[in-house]
PDB file of C-alpha atoms in Angstrom:
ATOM      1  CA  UNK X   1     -37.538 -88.756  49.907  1.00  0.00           C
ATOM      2  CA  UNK X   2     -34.218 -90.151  50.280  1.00  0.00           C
ATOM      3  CA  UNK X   3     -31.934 -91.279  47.553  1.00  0.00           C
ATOM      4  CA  UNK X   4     -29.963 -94.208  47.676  1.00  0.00           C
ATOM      5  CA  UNK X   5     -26.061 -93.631  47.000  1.00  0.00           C
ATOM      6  CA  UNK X   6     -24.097 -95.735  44.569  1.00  0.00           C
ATOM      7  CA  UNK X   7     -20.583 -96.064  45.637  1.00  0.00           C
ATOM      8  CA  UNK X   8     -18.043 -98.247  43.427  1.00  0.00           C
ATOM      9  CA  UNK X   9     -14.433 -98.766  43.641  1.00  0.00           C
ATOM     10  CA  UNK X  10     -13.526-101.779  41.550  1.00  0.00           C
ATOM     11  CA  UNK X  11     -11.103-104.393  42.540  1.00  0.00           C
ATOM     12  CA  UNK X  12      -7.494-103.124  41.580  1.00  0.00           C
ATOM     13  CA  UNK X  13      -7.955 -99.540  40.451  1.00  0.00           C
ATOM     14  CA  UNK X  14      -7.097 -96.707  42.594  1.00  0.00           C
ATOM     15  CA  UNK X  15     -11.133 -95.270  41.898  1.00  0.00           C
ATOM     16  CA  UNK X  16     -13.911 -94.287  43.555  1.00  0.00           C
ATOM     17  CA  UNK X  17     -17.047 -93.483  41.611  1.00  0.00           C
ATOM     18  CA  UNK X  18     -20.027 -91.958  43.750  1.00  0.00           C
ATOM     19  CA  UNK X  19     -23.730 -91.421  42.190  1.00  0.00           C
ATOM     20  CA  UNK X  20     -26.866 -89.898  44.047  1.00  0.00           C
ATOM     21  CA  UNK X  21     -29.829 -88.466  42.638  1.00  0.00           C
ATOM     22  CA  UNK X  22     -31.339 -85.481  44.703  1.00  0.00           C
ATOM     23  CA  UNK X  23     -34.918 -83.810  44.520  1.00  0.00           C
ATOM     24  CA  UNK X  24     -33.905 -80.577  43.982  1.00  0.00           C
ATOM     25  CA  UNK X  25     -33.095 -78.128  40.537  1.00  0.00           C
ATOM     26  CA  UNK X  26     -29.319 -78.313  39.965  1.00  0.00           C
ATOM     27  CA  UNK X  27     -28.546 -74.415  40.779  1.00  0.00           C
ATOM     28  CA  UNK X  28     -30.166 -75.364  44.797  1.00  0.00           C
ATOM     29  CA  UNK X  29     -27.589 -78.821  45.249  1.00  0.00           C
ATOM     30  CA  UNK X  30     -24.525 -76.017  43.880  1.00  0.00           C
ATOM     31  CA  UNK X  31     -25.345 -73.505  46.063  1.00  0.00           C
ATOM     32  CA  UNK X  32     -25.134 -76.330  48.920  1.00  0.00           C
ATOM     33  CA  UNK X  33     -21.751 -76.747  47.917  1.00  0.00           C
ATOM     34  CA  UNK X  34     -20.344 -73.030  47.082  1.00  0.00           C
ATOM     35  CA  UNK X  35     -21.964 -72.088  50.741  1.00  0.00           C
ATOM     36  CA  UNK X  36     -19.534 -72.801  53.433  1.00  0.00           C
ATOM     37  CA  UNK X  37     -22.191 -71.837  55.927  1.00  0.00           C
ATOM     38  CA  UNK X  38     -24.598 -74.439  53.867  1.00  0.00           C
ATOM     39  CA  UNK X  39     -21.649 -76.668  53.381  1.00  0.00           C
ATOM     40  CA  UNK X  40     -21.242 -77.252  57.350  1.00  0.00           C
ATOM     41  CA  UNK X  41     -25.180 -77.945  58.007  1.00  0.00           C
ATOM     42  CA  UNK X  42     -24.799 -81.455  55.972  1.00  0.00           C
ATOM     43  CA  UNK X  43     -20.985 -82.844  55.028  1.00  0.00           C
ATOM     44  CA  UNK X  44     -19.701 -85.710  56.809  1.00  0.00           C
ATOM     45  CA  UNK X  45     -21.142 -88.307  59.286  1.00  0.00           C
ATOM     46  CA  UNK X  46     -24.221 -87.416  61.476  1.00  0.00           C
ATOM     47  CA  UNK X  47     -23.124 -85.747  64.722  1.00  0.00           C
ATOM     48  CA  UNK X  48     -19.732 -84.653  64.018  1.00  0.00           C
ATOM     49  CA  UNK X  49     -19.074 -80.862  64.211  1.00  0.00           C
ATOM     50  CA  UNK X  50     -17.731 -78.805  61.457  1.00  0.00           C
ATOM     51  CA  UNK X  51     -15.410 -75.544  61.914  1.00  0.00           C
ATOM     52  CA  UNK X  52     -14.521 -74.526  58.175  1.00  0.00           C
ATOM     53  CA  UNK X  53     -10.967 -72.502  58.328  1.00  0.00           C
ATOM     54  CA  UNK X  54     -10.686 -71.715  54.876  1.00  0.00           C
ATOM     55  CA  UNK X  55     -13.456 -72.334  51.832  1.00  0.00           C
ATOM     56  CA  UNK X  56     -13.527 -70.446  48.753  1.00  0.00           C
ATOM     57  CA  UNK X  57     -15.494 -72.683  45.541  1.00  0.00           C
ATOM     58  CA  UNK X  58     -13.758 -70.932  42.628  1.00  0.00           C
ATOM     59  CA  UNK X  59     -11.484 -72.037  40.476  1.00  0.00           C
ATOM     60  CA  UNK X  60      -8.054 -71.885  42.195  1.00  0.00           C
ATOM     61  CA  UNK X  61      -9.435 -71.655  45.695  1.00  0.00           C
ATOM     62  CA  UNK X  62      -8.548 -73.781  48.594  1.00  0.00           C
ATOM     63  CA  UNK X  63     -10.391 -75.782  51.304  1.00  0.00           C
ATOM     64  CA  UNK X  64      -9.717 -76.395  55.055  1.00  0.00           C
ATOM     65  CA  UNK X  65     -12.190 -77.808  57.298  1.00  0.00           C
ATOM     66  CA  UNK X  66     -12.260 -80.109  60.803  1.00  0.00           C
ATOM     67  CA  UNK X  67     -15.095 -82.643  61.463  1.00  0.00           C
ATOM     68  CA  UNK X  68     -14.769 -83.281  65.464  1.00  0.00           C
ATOM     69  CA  UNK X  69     -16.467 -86.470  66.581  1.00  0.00           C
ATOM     70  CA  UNK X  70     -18.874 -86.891  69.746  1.00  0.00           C
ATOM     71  CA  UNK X  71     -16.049 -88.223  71.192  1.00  0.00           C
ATOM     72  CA  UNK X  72     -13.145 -85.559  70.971  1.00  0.00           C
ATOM     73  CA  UNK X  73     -11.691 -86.338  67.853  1.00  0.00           C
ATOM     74  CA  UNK X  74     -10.532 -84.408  65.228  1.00  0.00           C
ATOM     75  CA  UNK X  75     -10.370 -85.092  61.153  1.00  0.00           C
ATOM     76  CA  UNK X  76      -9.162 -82.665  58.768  1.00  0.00           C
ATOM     77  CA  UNK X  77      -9.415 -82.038  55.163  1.00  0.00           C
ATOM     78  CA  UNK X  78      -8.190 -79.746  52.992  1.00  0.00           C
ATOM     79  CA  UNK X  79      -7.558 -79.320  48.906  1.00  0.00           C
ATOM     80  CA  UNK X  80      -7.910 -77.084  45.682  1.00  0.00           C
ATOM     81  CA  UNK X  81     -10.557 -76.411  44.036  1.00  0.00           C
ATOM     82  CA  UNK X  82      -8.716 -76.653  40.102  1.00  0.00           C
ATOM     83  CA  UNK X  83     -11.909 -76.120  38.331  1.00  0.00           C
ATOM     84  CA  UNK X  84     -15.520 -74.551  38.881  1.00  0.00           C
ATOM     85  CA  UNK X  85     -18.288 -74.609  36.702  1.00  0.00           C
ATOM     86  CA  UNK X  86     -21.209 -73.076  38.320  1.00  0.00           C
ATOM     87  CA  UNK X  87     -24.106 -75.835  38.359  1.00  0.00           C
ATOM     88  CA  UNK X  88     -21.921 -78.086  35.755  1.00  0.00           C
ATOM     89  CA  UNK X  89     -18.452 -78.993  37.482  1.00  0.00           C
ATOM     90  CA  UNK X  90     -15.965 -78.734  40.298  1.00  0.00           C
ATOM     91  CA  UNK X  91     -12.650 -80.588  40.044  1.00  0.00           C
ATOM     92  CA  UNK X  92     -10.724 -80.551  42.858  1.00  0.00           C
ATOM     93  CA  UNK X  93      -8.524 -82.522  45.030  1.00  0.00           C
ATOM     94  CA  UNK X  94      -8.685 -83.646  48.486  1.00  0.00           C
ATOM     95  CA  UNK X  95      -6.866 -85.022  51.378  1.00  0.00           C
ATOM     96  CA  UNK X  96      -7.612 -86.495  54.274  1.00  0.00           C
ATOM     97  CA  UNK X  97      -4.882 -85.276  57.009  1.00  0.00           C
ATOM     98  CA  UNK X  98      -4.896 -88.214  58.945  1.00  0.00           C
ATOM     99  CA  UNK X  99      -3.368 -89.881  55.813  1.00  0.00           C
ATOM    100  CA  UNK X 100      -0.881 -87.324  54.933  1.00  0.00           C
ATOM    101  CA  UNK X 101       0.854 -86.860  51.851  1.00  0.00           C
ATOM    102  CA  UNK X 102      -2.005 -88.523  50.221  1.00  0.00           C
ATOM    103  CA  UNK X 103      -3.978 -86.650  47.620  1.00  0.00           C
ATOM    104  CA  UNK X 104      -6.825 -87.317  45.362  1.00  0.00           C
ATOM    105  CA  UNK X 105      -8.518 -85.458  42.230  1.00  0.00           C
ATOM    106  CA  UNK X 106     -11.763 -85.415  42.234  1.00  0.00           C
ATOM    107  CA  UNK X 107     -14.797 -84.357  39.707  1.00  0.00           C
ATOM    108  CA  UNK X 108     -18.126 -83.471  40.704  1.00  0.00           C
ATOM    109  CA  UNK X 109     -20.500 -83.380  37.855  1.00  0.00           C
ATOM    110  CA  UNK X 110     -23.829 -81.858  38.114  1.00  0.00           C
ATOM    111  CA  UNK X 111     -26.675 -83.323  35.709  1.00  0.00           C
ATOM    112  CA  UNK X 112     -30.236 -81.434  35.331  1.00  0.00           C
ATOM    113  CA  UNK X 113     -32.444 -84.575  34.840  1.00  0.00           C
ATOM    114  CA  UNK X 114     -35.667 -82.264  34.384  1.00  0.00           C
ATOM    115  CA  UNK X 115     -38.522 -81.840  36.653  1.00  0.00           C
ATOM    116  CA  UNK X 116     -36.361 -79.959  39.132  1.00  0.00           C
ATOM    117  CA  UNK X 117     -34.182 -83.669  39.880  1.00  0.00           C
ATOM    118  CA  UNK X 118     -30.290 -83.530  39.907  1.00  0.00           C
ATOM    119  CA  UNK X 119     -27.621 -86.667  39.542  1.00  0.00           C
ATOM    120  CA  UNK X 120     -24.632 -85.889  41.106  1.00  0.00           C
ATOM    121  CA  UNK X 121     -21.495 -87.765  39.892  1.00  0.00           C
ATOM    122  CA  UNK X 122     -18.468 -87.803  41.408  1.00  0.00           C
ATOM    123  CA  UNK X 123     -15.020 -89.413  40.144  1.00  0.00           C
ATOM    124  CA  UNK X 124     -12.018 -89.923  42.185  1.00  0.00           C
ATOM    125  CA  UNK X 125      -8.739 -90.938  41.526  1.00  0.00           C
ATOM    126  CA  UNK X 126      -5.723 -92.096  44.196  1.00  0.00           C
ATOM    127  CA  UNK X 127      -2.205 -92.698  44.124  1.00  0.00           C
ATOM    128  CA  UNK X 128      -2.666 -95.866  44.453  1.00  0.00           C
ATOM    129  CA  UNK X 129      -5.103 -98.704  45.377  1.00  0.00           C
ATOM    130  CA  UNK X 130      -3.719 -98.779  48.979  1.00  0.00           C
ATOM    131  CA  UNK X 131      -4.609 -94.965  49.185  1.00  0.00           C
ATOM    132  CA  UNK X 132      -8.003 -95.664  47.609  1.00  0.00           C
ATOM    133  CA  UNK X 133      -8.234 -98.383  50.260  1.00  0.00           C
ATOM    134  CA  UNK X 134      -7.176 -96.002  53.160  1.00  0.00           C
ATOM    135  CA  UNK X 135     -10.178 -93.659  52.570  1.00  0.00           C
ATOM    136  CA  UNK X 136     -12.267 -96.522  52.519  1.00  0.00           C
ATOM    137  CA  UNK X 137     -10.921 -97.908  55.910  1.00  0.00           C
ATOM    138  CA  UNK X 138     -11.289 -94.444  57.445  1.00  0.00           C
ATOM    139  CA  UNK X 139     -15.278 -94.142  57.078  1.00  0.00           C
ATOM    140  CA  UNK X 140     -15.729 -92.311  53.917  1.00  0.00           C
ATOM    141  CA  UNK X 141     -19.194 -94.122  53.320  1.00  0.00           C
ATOM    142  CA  UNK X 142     -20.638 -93.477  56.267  1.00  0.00           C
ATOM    143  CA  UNK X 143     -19.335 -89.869  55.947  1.00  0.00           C
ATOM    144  CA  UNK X 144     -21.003 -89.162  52.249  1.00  0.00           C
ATOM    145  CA  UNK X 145     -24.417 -91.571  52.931  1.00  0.00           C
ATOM    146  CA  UNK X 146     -25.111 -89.194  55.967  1.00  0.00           C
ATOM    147  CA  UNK X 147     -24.576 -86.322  54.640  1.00  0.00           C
ATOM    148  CA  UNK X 148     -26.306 -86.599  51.556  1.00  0.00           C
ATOM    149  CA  UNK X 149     -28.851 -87.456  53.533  1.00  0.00           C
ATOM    150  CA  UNK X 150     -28.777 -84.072  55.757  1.00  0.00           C
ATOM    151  CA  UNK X 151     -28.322 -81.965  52.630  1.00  0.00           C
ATOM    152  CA  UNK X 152     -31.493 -83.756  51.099  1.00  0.00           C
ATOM    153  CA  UNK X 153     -33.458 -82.265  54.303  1.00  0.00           C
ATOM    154  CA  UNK X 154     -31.340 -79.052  54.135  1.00  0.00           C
ATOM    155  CA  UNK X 155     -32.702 -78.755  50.087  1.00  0.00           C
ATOM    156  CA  UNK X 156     -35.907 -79.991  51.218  1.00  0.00           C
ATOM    157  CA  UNK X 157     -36.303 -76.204  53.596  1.00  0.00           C
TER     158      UNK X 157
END
């Protein structure tokens, strides 16, 4: 079963606010993030490549990875991960390279809804509204609908 994804970002804030329910107990959608080898089998857009350089989910560790396109291209991220909550909460932030000098901080919250179901809630904040907009331009939908959708098949094994 796939989950639809609820993304906002109202009209003149610099938010994004991202929602998706997954069939799966809470401690099995962490793992799928503390796993960089897990991580790479479902972030990002279907069909892209990931090479993870760096990826350490504790508190105080840092992020590096590349998605590279069917086409060539390359897209790097990288951040901090400020705070890490086993199956509760990572806040971290994130930027996309190809917008450089552009950071945001985002939470991740992780909500046992019972019967082995997890909400996933995620919160982030940018500079600015243009910044906010930027991401938006750049395919970040398409980026976290696919994937979700691979790490609901990945949870599913």
């Amino acid at each position: 079963m796939s989950n639809p994804v609820t993304i906002t970002a109202p009209e003149g804030t610099p938010f994004i606010d991202i929602v998706r329910e997954f069939d799966a107990p809470v401690d099995a959608v962490f793992a799928a993030y503390a796993d960089p080898e897990l991580v790479k089998q479902w972030l990002g857009p279907n069909g892209y490549e990931m090479t993870v350089d760096e990826y350490s989910l504790t508190t105080g560790g840092r992020y590096r990875y590349v998605h590279s396109s069917p086409a060539g291209d390359s897209f790097a991220f990288n951040g901090v991960f400020h705070v890490v909550r086993p199956n509760e909460l990572i806040v971290q932030t994130f930027e996309f390279e190809g917008i450089p000098d552009v950071a945001s901080l985002e939470s991740l919250r992780f909500h046992d809804l019972g019967d082995g179901r997890t909400r996933l809630t995620g919160h982030s904040v940018f500079p600015s509204i243009e910044a906010r907009d930027g991401m938006i331009a750049n395919g970040m939908e398409r980026g976290v609908v696919e994937g979700y959708e691979r790490l609901d098949a990945l949870l599913a094994a």
